[in-house]
Coordinates of C-alpha atoms in Angstrom, one line a residue:
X1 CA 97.4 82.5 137.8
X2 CA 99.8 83.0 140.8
X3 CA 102.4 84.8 138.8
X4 CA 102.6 86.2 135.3
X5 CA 104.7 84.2 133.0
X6 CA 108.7 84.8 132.1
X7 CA 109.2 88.0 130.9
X8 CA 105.4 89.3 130.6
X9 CA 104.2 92.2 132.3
X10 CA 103.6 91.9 136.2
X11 CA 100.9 93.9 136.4
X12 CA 97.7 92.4 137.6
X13 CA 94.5 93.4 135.2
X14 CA 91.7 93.2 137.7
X15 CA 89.1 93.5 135.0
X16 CA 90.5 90.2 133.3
X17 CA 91.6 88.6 136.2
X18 CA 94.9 88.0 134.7
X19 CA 98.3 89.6 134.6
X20 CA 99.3 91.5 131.9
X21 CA 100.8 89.6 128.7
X22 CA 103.0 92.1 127.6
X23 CA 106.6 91.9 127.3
X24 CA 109.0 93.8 129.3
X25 CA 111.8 95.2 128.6
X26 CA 115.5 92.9 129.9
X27 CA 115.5 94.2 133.5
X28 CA 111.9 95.1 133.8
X29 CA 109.1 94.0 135.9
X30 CA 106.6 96.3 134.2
X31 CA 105.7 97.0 130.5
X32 CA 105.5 100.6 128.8
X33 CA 101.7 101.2 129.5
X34 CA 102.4 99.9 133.7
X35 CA 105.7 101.7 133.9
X36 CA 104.6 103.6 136.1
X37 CA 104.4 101.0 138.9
X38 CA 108.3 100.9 138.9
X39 CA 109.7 103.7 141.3
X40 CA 111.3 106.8 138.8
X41 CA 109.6 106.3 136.0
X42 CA 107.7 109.1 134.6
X43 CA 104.1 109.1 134.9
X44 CA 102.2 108.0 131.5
X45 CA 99.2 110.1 130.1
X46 CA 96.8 109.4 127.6
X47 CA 97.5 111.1 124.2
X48 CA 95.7 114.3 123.5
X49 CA 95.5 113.3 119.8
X50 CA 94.2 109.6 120.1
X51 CA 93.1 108.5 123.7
X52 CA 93.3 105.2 122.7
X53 CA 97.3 104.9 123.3
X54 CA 99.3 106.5 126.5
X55 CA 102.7 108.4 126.6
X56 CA 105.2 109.6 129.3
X57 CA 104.4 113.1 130.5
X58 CA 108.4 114.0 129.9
X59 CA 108.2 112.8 125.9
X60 CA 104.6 114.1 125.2
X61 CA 106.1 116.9 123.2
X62 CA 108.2 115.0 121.0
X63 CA 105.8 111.8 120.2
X64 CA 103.2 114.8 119.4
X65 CA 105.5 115.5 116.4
X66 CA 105.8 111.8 115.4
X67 CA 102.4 110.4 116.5
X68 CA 100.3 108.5 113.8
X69 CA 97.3 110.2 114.7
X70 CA 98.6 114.5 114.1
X71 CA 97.2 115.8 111.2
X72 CA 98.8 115.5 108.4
X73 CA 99.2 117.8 105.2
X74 CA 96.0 117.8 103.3
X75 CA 96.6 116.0 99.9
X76 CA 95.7 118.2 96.3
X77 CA 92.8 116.0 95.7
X78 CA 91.0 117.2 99.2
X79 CA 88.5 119.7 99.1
X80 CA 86.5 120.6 102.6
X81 CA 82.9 119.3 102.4
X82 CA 82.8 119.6 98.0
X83 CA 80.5 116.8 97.6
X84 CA 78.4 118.0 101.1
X85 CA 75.1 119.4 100.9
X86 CA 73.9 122.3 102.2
X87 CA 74.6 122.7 105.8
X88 CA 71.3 125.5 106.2
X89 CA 69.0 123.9 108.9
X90 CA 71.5 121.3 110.4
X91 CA 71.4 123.1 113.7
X92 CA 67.7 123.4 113.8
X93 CA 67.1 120.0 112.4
X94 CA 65.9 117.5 115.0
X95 CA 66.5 113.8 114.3
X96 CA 63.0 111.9 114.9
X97 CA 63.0 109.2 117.7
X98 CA 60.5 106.7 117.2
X99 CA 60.1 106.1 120.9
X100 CA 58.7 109.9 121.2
X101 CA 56.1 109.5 118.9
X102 CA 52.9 108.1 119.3
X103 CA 50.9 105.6 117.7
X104 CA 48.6 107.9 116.3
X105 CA 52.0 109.7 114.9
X106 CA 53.4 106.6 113.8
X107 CA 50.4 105.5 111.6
X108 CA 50.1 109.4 109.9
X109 CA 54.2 108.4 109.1
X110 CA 52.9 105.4 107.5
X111 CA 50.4 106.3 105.9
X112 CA 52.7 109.4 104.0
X113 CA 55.1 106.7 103.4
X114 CA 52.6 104.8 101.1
X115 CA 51.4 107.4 99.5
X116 CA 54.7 108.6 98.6
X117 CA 56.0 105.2 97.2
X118 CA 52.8 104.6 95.4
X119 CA 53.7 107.0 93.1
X120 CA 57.1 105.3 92.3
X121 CA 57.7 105.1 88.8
X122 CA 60.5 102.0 88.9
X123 CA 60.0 98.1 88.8
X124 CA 61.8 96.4 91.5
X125 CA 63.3 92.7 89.8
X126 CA 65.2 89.9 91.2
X127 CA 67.6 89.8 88.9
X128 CA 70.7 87.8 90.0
X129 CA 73.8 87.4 87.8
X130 CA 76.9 85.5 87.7
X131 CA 80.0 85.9 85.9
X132 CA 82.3 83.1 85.2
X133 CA 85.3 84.7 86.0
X134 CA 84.0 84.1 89.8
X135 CA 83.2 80.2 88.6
X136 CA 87.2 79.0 90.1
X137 CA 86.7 80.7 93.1
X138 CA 83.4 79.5 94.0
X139 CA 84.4 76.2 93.9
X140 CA 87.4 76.5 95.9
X141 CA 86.8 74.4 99.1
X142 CA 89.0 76.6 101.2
X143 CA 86.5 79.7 101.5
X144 CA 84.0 79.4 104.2
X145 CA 80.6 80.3 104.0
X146 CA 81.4 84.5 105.0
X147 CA 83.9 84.3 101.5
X148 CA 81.1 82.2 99.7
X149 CA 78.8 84.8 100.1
X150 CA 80.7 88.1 99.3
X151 CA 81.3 86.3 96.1
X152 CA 78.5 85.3 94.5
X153 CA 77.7 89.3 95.1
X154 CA 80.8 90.1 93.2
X155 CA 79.8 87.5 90.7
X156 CA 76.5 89.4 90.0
X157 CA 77.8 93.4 90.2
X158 CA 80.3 92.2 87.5
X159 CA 77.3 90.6 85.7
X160 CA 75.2 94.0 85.8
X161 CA 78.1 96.0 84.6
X162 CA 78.2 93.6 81.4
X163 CA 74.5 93.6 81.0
X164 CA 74.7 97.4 81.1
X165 CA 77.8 98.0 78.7
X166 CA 80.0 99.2 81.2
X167 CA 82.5 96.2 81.5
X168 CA 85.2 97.0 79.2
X169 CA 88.8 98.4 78.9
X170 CA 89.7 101.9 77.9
X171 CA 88.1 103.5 81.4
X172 CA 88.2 104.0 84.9
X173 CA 86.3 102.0 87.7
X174 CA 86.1 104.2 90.8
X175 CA 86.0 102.2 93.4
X176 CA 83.9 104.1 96.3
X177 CA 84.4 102.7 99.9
X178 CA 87.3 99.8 98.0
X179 CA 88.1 98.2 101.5
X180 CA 90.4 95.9 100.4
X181 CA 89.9 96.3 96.8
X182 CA 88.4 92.9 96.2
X183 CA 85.6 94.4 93.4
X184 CA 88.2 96.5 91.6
X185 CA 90.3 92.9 92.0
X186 CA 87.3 90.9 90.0
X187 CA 86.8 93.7 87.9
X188 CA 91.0 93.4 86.6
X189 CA 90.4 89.6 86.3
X190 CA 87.5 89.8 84.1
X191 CA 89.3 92.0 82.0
X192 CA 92.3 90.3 81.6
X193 CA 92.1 88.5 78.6
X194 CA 94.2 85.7 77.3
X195 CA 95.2 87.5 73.9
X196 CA 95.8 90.6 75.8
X197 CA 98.2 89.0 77.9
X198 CA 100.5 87.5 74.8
X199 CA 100.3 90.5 73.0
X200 CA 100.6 93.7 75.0
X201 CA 100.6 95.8 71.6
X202 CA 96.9 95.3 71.8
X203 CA 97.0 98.3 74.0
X204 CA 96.5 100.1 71.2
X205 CA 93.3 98.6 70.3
X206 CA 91.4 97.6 73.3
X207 CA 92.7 100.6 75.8
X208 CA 94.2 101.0 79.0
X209 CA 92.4 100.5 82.3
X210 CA 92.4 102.2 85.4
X211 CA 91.3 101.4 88.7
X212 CA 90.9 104.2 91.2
X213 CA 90.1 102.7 94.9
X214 CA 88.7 105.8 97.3
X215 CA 88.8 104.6 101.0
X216 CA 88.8 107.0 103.8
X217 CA 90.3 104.5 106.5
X218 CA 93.6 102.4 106.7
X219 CA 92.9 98.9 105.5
X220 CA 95.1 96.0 105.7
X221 CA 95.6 92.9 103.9
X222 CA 94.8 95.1 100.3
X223 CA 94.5 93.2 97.1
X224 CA 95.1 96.0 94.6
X225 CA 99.1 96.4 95.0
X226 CA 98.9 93.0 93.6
X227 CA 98.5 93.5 90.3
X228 CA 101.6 94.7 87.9
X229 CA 99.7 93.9 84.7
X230 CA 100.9 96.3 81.5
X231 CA 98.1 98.8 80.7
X232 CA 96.9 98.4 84.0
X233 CA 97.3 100.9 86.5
X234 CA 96.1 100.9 90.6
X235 CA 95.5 103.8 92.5
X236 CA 94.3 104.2 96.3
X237 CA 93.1 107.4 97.8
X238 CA 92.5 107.5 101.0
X239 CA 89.7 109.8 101.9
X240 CA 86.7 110.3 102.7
X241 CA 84.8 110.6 99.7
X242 CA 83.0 114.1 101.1
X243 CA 86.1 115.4 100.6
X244 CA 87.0 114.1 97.2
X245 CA 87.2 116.7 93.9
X246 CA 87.9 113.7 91.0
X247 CA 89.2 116.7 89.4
X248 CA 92.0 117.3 91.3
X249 CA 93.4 113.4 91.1
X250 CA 96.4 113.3 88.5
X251 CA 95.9 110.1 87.3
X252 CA 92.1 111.0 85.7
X253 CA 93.5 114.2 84.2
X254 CA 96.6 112.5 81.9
X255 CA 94.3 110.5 79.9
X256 CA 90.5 111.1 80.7
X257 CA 89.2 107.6 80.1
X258 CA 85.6 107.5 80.7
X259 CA 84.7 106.7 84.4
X260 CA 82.5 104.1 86.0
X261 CA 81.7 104.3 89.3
X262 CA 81.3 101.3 91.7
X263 CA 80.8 99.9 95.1
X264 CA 79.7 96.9 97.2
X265 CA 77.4 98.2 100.1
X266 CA 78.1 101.5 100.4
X267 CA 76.6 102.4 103.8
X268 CA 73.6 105.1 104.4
X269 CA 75.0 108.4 103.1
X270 CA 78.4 106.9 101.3
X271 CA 76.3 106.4 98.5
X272 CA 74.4 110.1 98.5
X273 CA 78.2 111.2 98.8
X274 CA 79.9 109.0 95.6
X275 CA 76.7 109.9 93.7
X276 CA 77.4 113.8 94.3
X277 CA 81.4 113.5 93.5
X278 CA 80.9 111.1 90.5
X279 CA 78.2 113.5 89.1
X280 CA 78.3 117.0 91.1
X281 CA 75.2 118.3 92.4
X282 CA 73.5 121.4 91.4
X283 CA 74.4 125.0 93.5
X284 CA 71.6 125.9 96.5
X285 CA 70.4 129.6 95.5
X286 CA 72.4 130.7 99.0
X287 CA 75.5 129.9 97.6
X288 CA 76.5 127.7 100.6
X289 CA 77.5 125.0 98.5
X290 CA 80.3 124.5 96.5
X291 CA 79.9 125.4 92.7
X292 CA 78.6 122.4 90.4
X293 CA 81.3 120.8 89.9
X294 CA 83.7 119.4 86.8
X295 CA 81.3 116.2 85.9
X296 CA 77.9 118.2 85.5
X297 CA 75.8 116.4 82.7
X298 CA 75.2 117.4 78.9
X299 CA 75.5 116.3 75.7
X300 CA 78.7 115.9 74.2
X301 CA 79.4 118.9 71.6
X302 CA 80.8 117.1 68.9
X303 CA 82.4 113.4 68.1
X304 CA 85.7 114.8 69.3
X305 CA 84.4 113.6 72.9
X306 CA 84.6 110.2 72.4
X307 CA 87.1 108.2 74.1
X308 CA 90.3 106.6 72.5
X309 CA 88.5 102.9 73.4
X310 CA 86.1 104.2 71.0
X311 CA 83.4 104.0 73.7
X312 CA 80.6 106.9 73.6
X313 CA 81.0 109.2 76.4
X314 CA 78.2 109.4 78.6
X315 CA 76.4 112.7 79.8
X316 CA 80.3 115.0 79.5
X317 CA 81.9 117.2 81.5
X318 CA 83.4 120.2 81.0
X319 CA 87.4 120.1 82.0
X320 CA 88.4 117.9 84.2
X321 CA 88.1 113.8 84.1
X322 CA 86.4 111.9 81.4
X323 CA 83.2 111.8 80.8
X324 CA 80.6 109.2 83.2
X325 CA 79.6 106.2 81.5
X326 CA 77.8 105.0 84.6
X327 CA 77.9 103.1 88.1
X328 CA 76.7 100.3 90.2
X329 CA 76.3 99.9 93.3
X330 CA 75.1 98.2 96.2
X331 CA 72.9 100.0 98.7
X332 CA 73.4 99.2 102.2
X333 CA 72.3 101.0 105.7
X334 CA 69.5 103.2 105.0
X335 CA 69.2 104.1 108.3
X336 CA 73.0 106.2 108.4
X337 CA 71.5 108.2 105.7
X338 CA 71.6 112.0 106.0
X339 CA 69.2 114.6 105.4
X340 CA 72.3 116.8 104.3
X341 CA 73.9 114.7 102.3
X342 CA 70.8 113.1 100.5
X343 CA 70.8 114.0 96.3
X344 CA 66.9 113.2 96.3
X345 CA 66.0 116.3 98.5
X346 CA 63.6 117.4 95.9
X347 CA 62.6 114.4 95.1
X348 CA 60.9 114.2 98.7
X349 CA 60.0 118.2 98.7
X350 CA 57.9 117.3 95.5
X351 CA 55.7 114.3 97.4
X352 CA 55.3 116.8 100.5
X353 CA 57.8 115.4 102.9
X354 CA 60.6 117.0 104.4
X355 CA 63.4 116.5 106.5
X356 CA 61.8 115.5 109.1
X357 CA 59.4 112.7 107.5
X358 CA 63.3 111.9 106.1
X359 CA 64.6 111.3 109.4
X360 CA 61.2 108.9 110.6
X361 CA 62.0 106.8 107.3
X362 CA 65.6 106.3 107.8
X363 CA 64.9 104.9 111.2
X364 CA 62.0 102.6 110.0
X365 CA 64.0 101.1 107.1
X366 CA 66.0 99.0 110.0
X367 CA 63.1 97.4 110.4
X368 CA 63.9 95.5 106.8
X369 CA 67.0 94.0 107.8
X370 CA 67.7 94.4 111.9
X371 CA 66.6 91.4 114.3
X372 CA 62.9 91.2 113.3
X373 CA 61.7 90.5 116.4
X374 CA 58.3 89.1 116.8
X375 CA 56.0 91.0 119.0
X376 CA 55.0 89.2 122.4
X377 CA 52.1 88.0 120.5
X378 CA 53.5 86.5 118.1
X379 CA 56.2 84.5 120.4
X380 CA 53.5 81.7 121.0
X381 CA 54.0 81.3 116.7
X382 CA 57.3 81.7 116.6
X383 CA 60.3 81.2 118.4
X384 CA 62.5 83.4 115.9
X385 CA 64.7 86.0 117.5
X386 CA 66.8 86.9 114.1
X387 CA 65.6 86.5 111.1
X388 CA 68.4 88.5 108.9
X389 CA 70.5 85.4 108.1
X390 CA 74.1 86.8 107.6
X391 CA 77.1 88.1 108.9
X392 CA 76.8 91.3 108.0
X393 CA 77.1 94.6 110.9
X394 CA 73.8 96.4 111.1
X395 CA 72.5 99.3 114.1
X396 CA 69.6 97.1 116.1
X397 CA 66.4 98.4 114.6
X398 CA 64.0 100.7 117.3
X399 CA 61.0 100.0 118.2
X400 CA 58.5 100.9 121.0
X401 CA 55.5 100.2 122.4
X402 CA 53.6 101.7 120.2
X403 CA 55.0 100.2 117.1
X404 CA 54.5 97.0 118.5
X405 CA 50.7 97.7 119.5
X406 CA 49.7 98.0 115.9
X407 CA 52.0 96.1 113.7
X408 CA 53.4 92.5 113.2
X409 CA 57.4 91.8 112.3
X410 CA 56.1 90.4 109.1
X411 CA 54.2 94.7 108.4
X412 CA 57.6 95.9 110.1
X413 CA 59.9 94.4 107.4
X414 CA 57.6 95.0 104.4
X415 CA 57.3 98.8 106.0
X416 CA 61.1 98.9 106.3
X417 CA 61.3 97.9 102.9
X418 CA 59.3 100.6 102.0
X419 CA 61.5 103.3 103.2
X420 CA 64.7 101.6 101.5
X421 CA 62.3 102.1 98.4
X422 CA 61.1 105.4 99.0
X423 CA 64.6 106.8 99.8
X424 CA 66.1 105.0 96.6
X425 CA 63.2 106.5 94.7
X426 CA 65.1 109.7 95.5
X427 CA 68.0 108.9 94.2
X428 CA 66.6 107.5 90.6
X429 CA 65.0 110.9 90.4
X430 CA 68.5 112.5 91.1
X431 CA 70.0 110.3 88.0
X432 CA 67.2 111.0 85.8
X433 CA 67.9 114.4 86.4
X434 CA 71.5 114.2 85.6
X435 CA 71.3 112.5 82.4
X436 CA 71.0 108.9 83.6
X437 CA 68.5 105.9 83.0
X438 CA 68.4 104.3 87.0
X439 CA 67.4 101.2 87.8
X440 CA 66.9 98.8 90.8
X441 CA 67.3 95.3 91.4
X442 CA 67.5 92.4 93.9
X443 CA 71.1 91.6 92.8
X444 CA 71.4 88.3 95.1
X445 CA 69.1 85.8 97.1
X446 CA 68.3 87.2 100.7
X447 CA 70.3 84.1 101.6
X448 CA 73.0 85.7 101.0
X449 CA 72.3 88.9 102.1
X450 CA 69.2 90.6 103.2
X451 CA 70.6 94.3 101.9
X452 CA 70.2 93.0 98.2
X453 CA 69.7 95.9 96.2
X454 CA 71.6 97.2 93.5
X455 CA 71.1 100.5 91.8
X456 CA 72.7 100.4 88.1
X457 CA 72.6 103.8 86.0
X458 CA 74.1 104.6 82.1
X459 CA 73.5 107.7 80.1
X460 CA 69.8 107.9 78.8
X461 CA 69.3 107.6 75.3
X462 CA 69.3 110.7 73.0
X463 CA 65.8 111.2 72.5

């Protein structure tokens, strides 16, 4: 290109070998981010608060006071770290690298890591679901496959919720890490009924519903301001759901409905995190930790507790929100799990591992889902390069020499899927001790995706 085009930016970008496309300003050469190749204009810096954007030098003080990244006032809801664990040990905990162990370290790791899941109490099921509110969709030639496959995994969470009890009016859906709120969206349609629509007086009998979308980042193109339904109200926090006290959200304390928690692969320690602010987590005998918190578990005092929907409360809290009728969710990202953050802790203190043997697993469960690469022996039976089959963003998986010394792709995936198990296992023994009956399941086909678990959970029975 000999010149940049009328009234785009004449600055040559040497890395794209183009000119700039930006438009200028009438009178301009340059735009704002190359002004400074015009004689007399003031020089640009980057901005201290975001370096991904630039600013003249003479205006830095006054676009500090209007720039979208300064911090902003902390809303009531936000509470430092509440749903954190324990920070003790973080600055003398050393995350485990594969590559500096050695094979003789790697098969010890392994060989802790079957010992410790073959004490696993919990049957893993395929066990895929469909609703029919889904059914339209589905059919709808105008999704591609990326839509097709997102869902028929929002066709089977909304499934499991019914086969649990826990689709139903008069409550709350939490929505952990919404996005753009397509679950709580499915969730509203299979709930809007034909004769509550004609007759909104049936309020009184089947209950309100509320649908509380946490998200910590800015999403665009949200589904959930959508909806204007009577009965129905839409809330989005956004948060990070560390910070998060449910307590402290206005719209749980008017009415208290019970809550059910949901999300669709929450990633690595997201989960741990919704887990601990949907049903608190006990206090550390240092005191570090924030006090347990407004949805501890116990039985329910009298009959009083039950909801207005006429729905048994689950394992109560004291004040605060309504009581937790129970969640589902989709695992995803073992690997971003945290030591910290992690509700099964005890879980792993009880089968003799530690942090440490935490961190190894973590790494190793990549090997599940993450370009399952053969080993060089193996290339002569295979010409496979990526075996995980969707679209999904995962971290490459590590390996080393060792590793591939001493194990196929085929024992690296099952191994990987050990770890997912072993780390869930942790997590069911978190619910059991809470109040709650956990299970597992293979949700949908690995066609579909390859991170197919779900983990379900509703109060245990009396006895």
């Amino acid at each position: 290109m000999a010149a940049p085009m009328p009234g785009r930016c004449g600055f040559f970008v040497e890395k794209k070998k183009r000119f700039c496309k930006m438009i200028v300003a009438r009178g301009k050469v340059f735009c704002g981010e190359h002004a400074t190749m015009e004689g007399g204009v003031s020089r640009r810096i980057v901005c201290p608060l975001d370096p991904k954007h630039t600013v003249s030098e003479d205006k830095l003080d006054k676009h500090l006071k209007k720039c979208n990244s300064r911090e902003k006032p902390k809303p009531v809801f936000y509470v430092e770290n509440i749903n954190a664990g324990s920070a003790d040990g973080d600055d003398t905990l050393r995350q485990v690298r594969l590559g500096e162990l050695s094979r003789s370290q790697l098969e010890s790791l392994v060989e802790k890591l079957k010992a410790g899941v073959k004490g696993l109490q919990c049957d893993v099921e395929d066990n895929v679901l469909f609703h029919p509110v889904v059914q339209e969709e589905l059919t709808n030639p105008k999704n591609g496959d990326s839509a097709h496959k997102h869902l028929k995994q929002q066709s089977s969470i909304l499934g499991h919720l019914e086969t649990r009890g826990l689709l139903g009016r008069g409550r709350c859906f939490i929505e952990f890490g919404a996005g753009r709120g397509k679950l709580s969206h499915w969730i509203h349609e299979a709930l809007k009924t034909p004769d509550f629509l004609k007759s909104p007086d049936l309020l009184l009998t089947q209950g309100d519903l509320q649908m509380l979308l946490v998200e910590r980042s800015s999403t665009r193109f949200k589904v959930d301001g959508k909806h204007q339904d009577p009965g129905v109200q839409f809330e989005r926090l956004q948060v990070d759901i560390q910070h998060l006290d449910l307590g402290r959200v206005q719209m749980l304390q008017l009415k208290k409905l019970p809550l059910v928690g949901v999300g669709k692969h929450l990633c690595g320690a997201a989960t741990d995190l919704a887990l601990r602010c949907l049903l608190g987590a006990p206090r550390p005998k240092d005191g570090t930790e924030p006090p347990p918190k407004r949805l501890k578990t116990s039985e329910p005092e009298s009959t009083d507790q039950m909801s207005e929907s006429g729905a048994l409360p689950g394992p109560g809290p004291g004040p605060g929100p309504g009581p937790v009728l129970g969640l589902a969710v989709a695992l995803c990202c073992h690997h971003r799990c945290e030591w910290r953050h992690y509700v099964g802790q005890q879980f792993f203190l009880q089968q003799g591992l530690g942090a440490e043997e935490f961190s190894a697993f973590c790494r190793m469960s990549s090997w599940a889902t993450c370009g399952l690469r053969p080993t060089n022996q193996e290339h002569r039976l295979q010409d496979t390069t990526n075996l995980r089959g969707d679209d999904e963003e995962h971290e490459p998986a590590e390996e080393t020499d060792a590793v591939n010394s001493f194990l196929s792709s085929s024992e690296r995936e099952k191994i990987g899927r050990l770890c997912k198990l072993l780390i869930d296992g942790g997590r069911l023994h978190f619910l059991q001790t809470r109040g709650f009956d956990g299970r597992l399941c293979r949700y949908v086909d690995t066609q579909v995706t390859l991170e197919n678990m779900l983990l379900t959970a509703v109060p245990s029975s009396p006895s």
